[in-house]
Coordinates of C-alpha atoms in Angstrom, one line a residue:
Chain O
M1 CA -46.1 148.3 24.8
I2 CA -43.6 146.0 26.5
I3 CA -40.4 145.6 24.4
I4 CA -38.2 144.7 27.3
E5 CA -39.3 143.9 30.8
F6 CA -38.8 146.3 33.7
E7 CA -36.9 143.4 35.3
A8 CA -34.0 144.3 33.0
F9 CA -33.5 147.3 35.2
S10 CA -34.9 146.2 38.6
I11 CA -35.8 143.3 40.8
L12 CA -39.4 144.0 40.0
S13 CA -41.2 143.3 36.7
H14 CA -44.8 144.4 37.1
T15 CA -45.2 148.2 36.8
K16 CA -47.2 150.8 34.9
V17 CA -44.0 152.6 33.9
N18 CA -42.4 149.8 31.9
D19 CA -41.8 152.2 29.1
F20 CA -39.0 153.7 31.3
V21 CA -36.8 150.7 30.3
N22 CA -37.9 150.8 26.7
F23 CA -36.7 154.4 26.5
L24 CA -33.5 153.5 28.3
E25 CA -32.8 151.0 25.6
K26 CA -33.3 153.8 23.0
G27 CA -30.7 155.9 24.9
K28 CA -33.1 158.2 26.7
I29 CA -33.6 158.7 30.5
I30 CA -37.1 159.8 31.0
G31 CA -39.3 161.1 33.8
T32 CA -43.0 161.8 33.8
I33 CA -45.0 165.0 33.9
C34 CA -48.5 165.3 35.3
K35 CA -50.9 166.4 32.5
K36 CA -53.3 168.0 35.0
C37 CA -51.0 170.1 37.3
G38 CA -47.7 170.0 35.4
K39 CA -45.6 168.5 38.3
K40 CA -42.5 166.7 37.0
Y41 CA -41.3 163.4 38.4
F42 CA -38.1 161.4 38.4
P43 CA -38.1 158.5 39.0
S44 CA -41.2 158.1 36.8
V45 CA -44.6 157.8 38.4
T46 CA -48.1 157.3 36.9
D47 CA -49.8 158.9 39.8
C48 CA -49.5 162.5 40.9
R49 CA -48.9 163.0 44.6
K50 CA -49.9 166.7 44.3
C51 CA -53.2 166.5 42.5
L52 CA -54.0 162.8 42.5
S53 CA -54.3 162.7 38.7
N54 CA -53.3 159.5 36.8
Q55 CA -52.8 161.3 33.5
F56 CA -49.2 161.7 32.6
E57 CA -46.7 162.1 29.8
W58 CA -43.2 161.0 29.4
V59 CA -40.6 163.7 29.4
E60 CA -36.9 163.4 28.6
L61 CA -34.5 164.6 31.3
D62 CA -31.7 167.1 30.9
N63 CA -28.9 164.7 31.4
K64 CA -26.2 167.1 32.6
G65 CA -25.6 168.0 36.2
K66 CA -23.2 168.0 39.1
L67 CA -22.2 165.1 41.4
E68 CA -24.0 165.3 44.7
T69 CA -22.5 162.4 46.5
F70 CA -20.9 159.0 45.8
T71 CA -19.3 155.9 47.4
M72 CA -17.1 153.0 46.5
I73 CA -18.6 149.7 47.5
S74 CA -15.9 147.3 48.7
V75 CA -18.2 144.7 50.4
P76 CA -20.8 144.1 47.7
P77 CA -24.1 142.3 48.1
S78 CA -24.4 139.0 46.2
R79 CA -26.7 140.4 43.5
V80 CA -23.8 142.3 42.1
Q81 CA -23.2 139.2 40.0
D82 CA -26.4 139.9 38.2
Y83 CA -26.4 143.6 37.8
I84 CA -22.8 144.9 37.5
P85 CA -22.0 146.2 34.0
P86 CA -19.0 144.9 32.1
S87 CA -15.7 146.7 32.7
Y88 CA -16.6 147.4 36.4
N89 CA -14.7 145.7 39.2
F90 CA -16.9 143.5 41.3
N91 CA -14.9 144.2 44.5
H92 CA -14.6 148.0 44.2
Y93 CA -17.2 149.8 42.2
L94 CA -18.1 153.5 42.3
I95 CA -21.8 154.6 42.4
G96 CA -23.1 158.1 42.9
I97 CA -26.0 160.6 42.5
I98 CA -26.0 163.6 40.3
K99 CA -28.3 166.5 40.5
T100 CA -29.3 167.5 37.0
N101 CA -29.7 171.1 35.9
E102 CA -33.4 170.7 36.3
G103 CA -33.0 169.7 39.9
F104 CA -33.7 165.9 39.5
R105 CA -31.3 163.4 41.2
V106 CA -30.2 160.4 39.2
M107 CA -28.3 157.4 40.6
G108 CA -25.8 155.6 38.5
W109 CA -22.6 153.6 38.1
I110 CA -19.6 156.0 37.9
R111 CA -17.6 155.3 34.8
G112 CA -14.0 156.3 34.0
L113 CA -12.9 157.7 37.4
K114 CA -10.7 156.5 40.2
L115 CA -11.6 157.2 43.8
E116 CA -8.9 159.8 44.0
D117 CA -10.2 161.7 41.0
I118 CA -13.7 162.1 42.2
E119 CA -14.9 165.4 43.6
I120 CA -18.4 166.2 44.8
G121 CA -19.7 169.1 42.7
M122 CA -17.9 167.9 39.5
D123 CA -19.8 168.2 36.2
M124 CA -21.2 164.9 35.0
K125 CA -23.9 163.5 32.7
C126 CA -26.1 160.5 33.1
K127 CA -26.4 158.1 30.2
P128 CA -28.2 154.8 29.6
L129 CA -26.2 151.6 29.2
I130 CA -27.4 148.3 27.7
F131 CA -25.4 145.1 28.3
N132 CA -25.7 141.4 28.8
R133 CA -25.0 139.7 32.1
R134 CA -25.3 136.0 32.8
G135 CA -27.4 135.6 29.6
R136 CA -29.8 138.3 30.5
K137 CA -30.3 141.7 28.9
R138 CA -29.8 144.6 31.3
V139 CA -30.4 148.3 31.1
T140 CA -28.9 150.7 33.6
I141 CA -27.6 154.2 34.0
E142 CA -24.0 155.4 34.1
L143 CA -22.6 158.7 35.4
I144 CA -19.8 160.0 33.2
P145 CA -17.6 163.0 33.9
L146 CA -17.9 165.9 31.4
K147 CA -14.5 167.0 30.2
Chain M
M1 CA -54.6 160.7 77.4
R2 CA -53.1 158.6 80.2
R3 CA -49.4 158.8 81.1
V4 CA -47.3 155.7 80.4
A5 CA -44.2 154.5 82.2
I6 CA -41.7 151.7 81.9
V7 CA -41.8 149.4 85.0
G8 CA -39.7 146.5 83.8
I9 CA -36.7 146.0 81.5
G10 CA -35.1 142.9 80.0
H11 CA -32.2 142.3 77.6
T12 CA -30.5 139.3 76.1
K13 CA -26.8 139.1 75.4
F14 CA -26.4 140.4 71.8
G15 CA -24.1 138.4 69.4
V16 CA -24.1 135.2 67.5
R17 CA -26.5 133.2 69.6
N18 CA -27.4 129.5 69.4
A19 CA -31.0 130.3 70.1
S20 CA -34.1 130.7 68.0
L21 CA -36.1 133.9 67.6
R22 CA -38.8 132.9 70.1
E23 CA -36.2 131.7 72.6
L24 CA -34.4 135.1 72.4
A25 CA -37.7 136.9 72.8
F26 CA -38.5 134.8 75.9
E27 CA -35.1 135.5 77.5
A28 CA -35.7 139.3 77.3
A29 CA -39.4 139.0 78.3
R30 CA -38.5 136.8 81.4
E31 CA -35.9 139.4 82.5
A32 CA -38.4 142.3 82.1
L33 CA -41.2 140.4 83.9
E34 CA -38.8 139.4 86.8
D35 CA -37.6 143.0 87.0
A36 CA -41.2 144.2 87.3
K37 CA -42.1 141.3 89.7
L38 CA -44.9 140.3 87.3
T39 CA -46.0 137.2 85.5
I40 CA -47.3 136.6 82.0
D41 CA -50.8 136.4 83.5
D42 CA -50.6 139.9 84.7
L43 CA -50.2 141.3 81.2
D44 CA -53.1 142.7 79.0
S45 CA -51.4 142.5 75.6
L46 CA -48.1 142.1 73.7
I47 CA -46.4 144.1 71.0
V48 CA -43.7 142.4 69.0
G49 CA -41.1 144.3 66.9
I50 CA -39.3 142.4 64.2
V51 CA -37.9 143.8 60.9
S52 CA -37.7 140.8 58.7
A53 CA -39.1 137.4 59.3
E54 CA -37.0 136.3 56.3
F55 CA -34.0 136.3 58.7
A56 CA -35.6 133.7 60.9
K57 CA -37.1 131.8 57.9
M58 CA -40.7 132.5 58.8
V59 CA -43.8 134.6 58.0
S60 CA -45.9 136.3 60.7
P61 CA -43.3 135.7 63.5
G62 CA -45.3 137.6 66.1
A63 CA -47.8 134.8 66.5
Q64 CA -45.1 132.2 67.0
I65 CA -43.5 134.4 69.7
A66 CA -46.8 135.1 71.4
E67 CA -47.4 131.4 71.6
Y68 CA -44.0 130.7 73.1
L69 CA -44.4 133.5 75.6
G70 CA -47.7 132.0 76.7
I71 CA -49.6 135.2 76.0
N72 CA -52.5 133.5 74.2
P73 CA -55.4 134.2 74.0
K74 CA -54.7 137.8 74.8
G75 CA -54.1 140.4 72.1
S76 CA -50.9 140.7 70.2
M77 CA -49.6 142.3 67.0
R78 CA -46.3 142.8 65.2
V79 CA -44.9 146.3 64.4
E80 CA -42.4 147.1 61.7
A81 CA -40.5 150.3 60.8
A82 CA -37.2 149.0 59.4
C83 CA -34.3 149.5 61.8
A84 CA -36.5 151.8 64.0
T85 CA -38.9 148.9 64.6
G86 CA -38.1 148.7 68.3
S87 CA -39.0 152.3 68.9
A88 CA -42.2 151.9 66.8
A89 CA -43.1 149.0 69.0
I90 CA -42.7 151.1 72.1
R91 CA -44.8 153.8 70.5
A92 CA -47.5 151.3 69.7
G93 CA -47.4 150.1 73.3
Y94 CA -47.6 153.6 74.5
M95 CA -50.7 154.3 72.3
T96 CA -52.3 151.1 73.5
I97 CA -52.1 152.2 77.1
A98 CA -52.6 156.0 76.6
S99 CA -55.8 155.2 74.7
G100 CA -57.1 153.1 77.6
L101 CA -57.2 149.8 75.6
S102 CA -54.7 148.1 78.0
D103 CA -53.1 148.9 81.4
L104 CA -50.1 146.6 81.2
V105 CA -48.3 145.8 77.9
L106 CA -45.2 143.8 77.2
V107 CA -43.1 145.2 74.3
V108 CA -40.5 142.8 72.8
G109 CA -38.1 143.8 70.1
C110 CA -36.0 141.0 68.6
E111 CA -34.2 139.8 65.5
K112 CA -32.4 136.6 64.6
M113 CA -29.8 137.7 62.0
R114 CA -27.2 135.0 62.2
E115 CA -29.2 132.0 61.1
L116 CA -28.2 133.2 57.6
S117 CA -24.8 134.1 56.0
T118 CA -23.6 137.7 56.0
Q119 CA -24.2 137.8 52.2
E120 CA -27.8 136.6 52.6
G121 CA -28.3 139.1 55.5
L122 CA -27.0 142.0 53.4
E123 CA -29.4 141.0 50.6
I124 CA -32.4 141.0 52.9
M125 CA -31.5 144.4 54.3
S126 CA -30.9 145.8 50.8
K127 CA -34.6 145.4 50.2
A128 CA -35.4 147.9 52.9
A129 CA -34.2 150.6 50.5
D130 CA -35.9 151.5 47.2
T131 CA -36.2 148.1 45.5
K132 CA -37.8 149.4 42.3
W133 CA -35.4 152.2 41.3
E134 CA -32.1 151.7 43.2
Y135 CA -31.7 148.0 44.0
S136 CA -29.9 147.3 40.7
F137 CA -27.1 149.8 41.5
C138 CA -25.9 147.3 44.2
C139 CA -25.6 149.7 47.0
T140 CA -25.6 148.4 50.6
F141 CA -26.7 150.2 53.8
A142 CA -23.1 151.0 54.4
G143 CA -23.1 152.5 50.9
Y144 CA -26.1 154.7 51.7
Y145 CA -24.5 156.0 54.9
A146 CA -21.2 156.4 53.1
M147 CA -22.9 158.7 50.6
L148 CA -24.1 160.8 53.5
A149 CA -20.6 160.7 55.0
N150 CA -19.0 161.9 51.8
A151 CA -21.5 164.7 51.4
H152 CA -20.9 165.8 55.0
M153 CA -17.1 165.6 54.7
K154 CA -17.2 167.8 51.6
R155 CA -19.6 170.4 53.0
Y156 CA -18.4 170.6 56.6
G157 CA -14.8 169.2 56.6
T158 CA -15.7 166.3 58.8
T159 CA -12.8 163.8 58.8
E160 CA -12.3 160.1 58.7
E161 CA -10.5 160.4 62.0
Q162 CA -13.6 162.0 63.6
L163 CA -15.8 159.2 62.3
A164 CA -13.3 156.7 63.8
M165 CA -13.5 158.5 67.2
V166 CA -17.2 157.5 67.4
G167 CA -16.2 153.9 67.0
V168 CA -13.4 154.1 69.5
K169 CA -15.7 155.8 72.1
N170 CA -18.6 153.3 71.6
H171 CA -16.2 150.2 71.7
S172 CA -14.8 151.6 75.0
N173 CA -18.4 152.0 76.5
A174 CA -19.3 148.5 75.4
L175 CA -16.5 147.1 77.6
N176 CA -18.7 147.9 80.6
N177 CA -21.9 146.5 79.1
P178 CA -22.1 142.7 79.6
Y179 CA -24.9 142.5 77.0
A180 CA -22.7 143.9 74.2
H181 CA -21.8 141.8 71.2
L182 CA -18.3 143.2 70.9
H183 CA -16.0 143.5 73.8
K184 CA -12.8 144.8 72.2
K185 CA -10.9 148.0 72.9
I186 CA -9.9 149.7 69.7
N187 CA -8.0 152.9 68.8
I188 CA -8.2 155.3 65.9
D189 CA -5.6 153.5 63.9
D190 CA -7.4 150.2 64.2
V191 CA -10.5 151.9 62.7
L192 CA -8.6 153.7 59.9
N193 CA -6.6 150.5 59.0
S194 CA -9.6 148.2 59.1
K195 CA -11.1 146.8 55.9
M196 CA -12.9 149.3 53.6
V197 CA -16.6 148.5 53.4
A198 CA -18.0 151.5 51.4
Y199 CA -15.7 154.5 51.1
P200 CA -15.1 156.3 53.6
L201 CA -16.7 153.8 56.0
K202 CA -14.6 150.9 57.2
L203 CA -15.3 147.7 59.1
Y204 CA -14.9 149.5 62.5
D205 CA -17.2 152.3 61.3
S206 CA -20.0 149.6 60.9
C207 CA -22.2 147.7 63.4
P208 CA -22.0 143.9 63.4
L209 CA -24.9 141.6 62.5
S210 CA -26.3 140.4 65.8
D211 CA -28.9 138.1 67.2
G212 CA -30.7 139.5 70.2
A213 CA -33.9 140.7 72.0
A214 CA -34.9 143.4 74.4
A215 CA -38.2 143.9 76.3
V216 CA -39.9 146.5 78.4
V217 CA -43.1 146.4 80.4
L218 CA -45.3 149.5 80.0
A219 CA -47.9 150.5 82.5
S220 CA -50.6 153.1 82.8
D221 CA -50.0 155.9 85.4
E222 CA -52.3 154.5 88.1
L223 CA -50.5 151.2 87.9
A224 CA -47.0 152.6 87.3
N225 CA -47.1 154.5 90.6
K226 CA -47.3 151.2 92.5
F227 CA -43.9 150.3 91.2
E228 CA -40.6 151.2 92.9
E229 CA -39.1 153.4 90.2
P230 CA -41.3 154.0 87.1
I231 CA -39.5 155.8 84.2
W232 CA -41.9 157.9 82.3
I233 CA -42.2 158.2 78.5
S234 CA -42.5 161.9 78.4
G235 CA -42.0 162.8 74.8
L236 CA -42.5 161.1 71.5
G237 CA -41.6 162.3 68.0
V238 CA -41.9 160.5 64.7
A239 CA -41.1 161.6 61.1
T240 CA -40.5 160.0 57.8
D241 CA -38.5 160.6 54.6
T242 CA -38.1 158.8 51.3
A243 CA -36.6 155.4 51.0
S244 CA -35.3 156.4 47.7
M245 CA -32.0 158.3 47.9
M246 CA -32.8 160.0 44.5
T247 CA -35.7 161.9 45.9
R248 CA -33.9 163.2 49.1
E249 CA -33.5 167.0 49.5
S250 CA -30.2 166.8 51.4
Y251 CA -27.4 164.3 52.0
T252 CA -25.9 166.2 54.9
E253 CA -28.6 165.5 57.5
I254 CA -31.4 163.0 58.2
R255 CA -34.2 165.5 57.9
G256 CA -36.7 163.3 59.6
A257 CA -34.5 163.2 62.7
T258 CA -34.5 167.0 62.9
L259 CA -38.3 167.0 62.6
A260 CA -38.9 164.0 65.0
A261 CA -36.6 165.6 67.6
R262 CA -38.5 168.9 67.4
E263 CA -41.8 167.1 68.0
A264 CA -40.4 165.1 70.9
Y265 CA -38.8 168.1 72.7
K266 CA -42.1 170.0 72.4
Y267 CA -44.1 167.1 73.7
A268 CA -41.7 166.6 76.7
K269 CA -41.3 170.4 77.2
V270 CA -37.5 170.1 77.2
D271 CA -34.6 171.5 75.2
P272 CA -31.6 169.6 73.8
S273 CA -29.6 171.1 76.7
D274 CA -31.8 169.4 79.2
I275 CA -30.9 165.9 78.0
D276 CA -28.5 164.1 80.3
L277 CA -27.7 161.2 78.0
A278 CA -28.7 160.0 74.5
E279 CA -28.9 156.7 72.8
V280 CA -28.5 157.3 69.0
H281 CA -28.6 155.3 65.9
D282 CA -24.9 154.6 65.1
A283 CA -25.3 151.7 62.7
F284 CA -22.5 153.5 61.0
T285 CA -20.3 156.1 62.7
I286 CA -21.5 158.9 60.5
G287 CA -25.0 158.2 61.8
E288 CA -23.9 159.3 65.3
I289 CA -22.4 162.5 64.0
L290 CA -25.5 163.3 62.0
A291 CA -27.6 162.5 65.2
Y292 CA -25.6 165.1 67.3
E293 CA -26.6 167.7 64.8
D294 CA -30.1 166.7 64.0
L295 CA -30.9 166.4 67.7
G296 CA -29.5 169.9 68.4
F297 CA -26.6 168.8 70.6
C298 CA -24.5 171.0 68.4
K299 CA -24.9 173.2 65.3
K300 CA -25.2 171.5 61.8
G301 CA -21.7 170.7 60.6
K302 CA -20.1 170.6 64.1
G303 CA -20.8 167.0 64.9
G304 CA -17.2 165.9 64.1
E305 CA -15.8 168.5 66.5
L306 CA -18.3 167.5 69.3
V307 CA -16.9 163.9 69.4
E308 CA -13.3 165.1 69.0
E309 CA -13.7 167.4 72.0
G310 CA -14.9 164.4 74.0
E311 CA -18.2 166.0 74.8
T312 CA -20.1 162.8 74.0
E313 CA -18.1 160.5 76.3
I314 CA -19.3 159.6 79.7
G315 CA -18.4 162.7 81.8
G316 CA -18.8 165.0 78.8
K317 CA -21.5 167.5 78.1
I318 CA -23.9 165.0 76.6
P319 CA -22.9 161.3 76.9
V320 CA -24.0 159.3 73.8
N321 CA -24.3 155.6 73.5
T322 CA -23.2 154.7 77.0
D323 CA -24.0 151.1 76.3
G324 CA -21.7 150.8 73.3
G325 CA -24.3 151.9 70.7
L326 CA -25.3 149.8 67.7
K327 CA -21.6 149.9 66.8
A328 CA -20.3 147.8 69.6
K329 CA -23.4 146.5 71.4
G330 CA -24.8 145.1 68.2
H331 CA -27.9 145.9 66.1
P332 CA -30.4 143.0 66.1
L333 CA -32.7 145.2 64.0
G334 CA -36.0 144.9 65.8
A335 CA -34.4 144.8 69.2
T336 CA -32.5 148.1 68.9
G337 CA -35.1 150.7 69.8
V338 CA -36.2 148.6 72.8
S339 CA -32.5 148.1 73.8
Q340 CA -32.0 151.9 73.7
A341 CA -35.0 152.2 76.1
V342 CA -33.5 149.6 78.4
E343 CA -30.2 151.5 78.6
I344 CA -31.9 154.8 79.3
V345 CA -34.0 153.2 82.1
T346 CA -30.9 151.6 83.6
Q347 CA -29.2 154.9 83.6
L348 CA -32.1 156.9 85.0
R349 CA -32.5 154.3 87.8
G350 CA -28.8 154.8 88.6
E351 CA -28.0 151.1 87.9
A352 CA -25.5 151.4 85.1
G353 CA -22.4 150.6 87.2
K354 CA -19.1 151.6 85.6
R355 CA -20.9 153.3 82.7
Q356 CA -23.3 155.3 84.9
V357 CA -23.9 159.0 84.0
E358 CA -24.1 160.6 87.4
G359 CA -27.4 162.2 88.3
A360 CA -29.1 161.4 85.0
E361 CA -32.7 162.5 85.0
I362 CA -33.7 162.8 81.4
G363 CA -32.7 160.5 78.5
L364 CA -33.4 160.5 74.8
S365 CA -33.4 157.8 72.2
H366 CA -33.0 158.4 68.4
N367 CA -33.8 155.4 66.2
V368 CA -33.5 155.6 62.4
G369 CA -35.2 153.1 60.1
G370 CA -33.4 152.2 56.8
N371 CA -31.4 155.1 55.4
G372 CA -33.7 157.6 57.0
Q373 CA -37.2 156.7 56.0
Y374 CA -38.5 156.3 59.6
I375 CA -37.2 158.2 62.6
F376 CA -38.4 157.9 66.1
V377 CA -37.2 160.2 68.9
T378 CA -38.4 159.3 72.4
I379 CA -37.7 161.1 75.7
Y380 CA -37.7 159.4 79.1
K381 CA -37.8 161.0 82.5
R382 CA -37.5 159.8 86.1

């Protein structure tokens, strides 16, 4: 069931995994697991590359992990106007990828850290964020340091 | 399979050009045909490499180029593999001849990037990454390479100064290449003090957006031997990886490059130590350091030291990007792989003037599409 459109997260709106954004709105980051062979996927897929099955279930991710890499974008693309969450600086924003304890990698906006405070390998968690930008509802993922 | 050689090369000036896509393609094609002492009528078919027709405000640009070149009604098609498009086009040309479908093929790589603003250009290029899952985090290609740089610096101790040295070297080489977009000598401080683009990459760690085209004429072995100095395509390797950064295994190498290189070396029956010069994908300076390692010019993690020791300068153990690389020569996306081939042929013929690598017999090109989703490694021999 479509509660919010995938377009709230992405440039695309048509997808078989629209529930990904519905779960984000409920505060959950989810992947998929193949019902036939058990392979787990993040980002979510409806089609298993290993056994070709299209039978899948949603599975919530362990949201804790370690920072794998990051950057601070200082020359942003123009779409930043549409996608940047409130409280982030348009001209210098940090984004990164964490590797969760289960071994999935999750990209997100890095919250609450300055460039000089960031260290690859630091403990972080990923968390959904819901906000409004230019009159549109957006859902995204933030990476937050674990104290 | 038949052997395939390059018998003609052509290259436009790269930069901001008051010329349309088809006019750029013609400039490069004319030079390649004149170099080979051929005419359009001699050709059997055409392969056109272009990354995004959106840059040139069109769809199906190959047909418009084929018409302007006067190739009709002979066969033509467009090839695309993101920033490795030029090398993919050469591979397609190679396959066309090796299979016996054609004897003489013109390969033109081109891109018109400066019709649009920088912002518009960055937007188009962003869509070469994972548009479904990663687009909304507003990363740029500089950002993706910056993520690789930060991971490499953390794991191996590579420094911002070493990244800067790549830019300094390539700017210096470009001074001797009349086709290069940027003719400006820079030093390490210029790089370190230039505007931050995506930490740790700065303006002078990044290639410019350029218009340009490059062309090669490929011939089958029986025809090629009638030319003065055919340069043989003696090894090809191709590999792929995910467009999505979230599903990558490693951020300290471009895995596909390691695999493609292995395949190309095996095909050509050579080792990394046999390579006399290399053209590598330095859209961002970290890309060149990763290339040294992935191609086996040094051990993993030692790329920063290799440039610091001067081994990749002309006169060093393995000269890299003698024409200025993408960094200073420019990177008109679809042209780049073909431009790399043009430089290697120029070097192997001994016609590179002040940037000549003495006695060069074997050259290698390394062309990366997107942030590592396509990698083509090609080996050329005299």
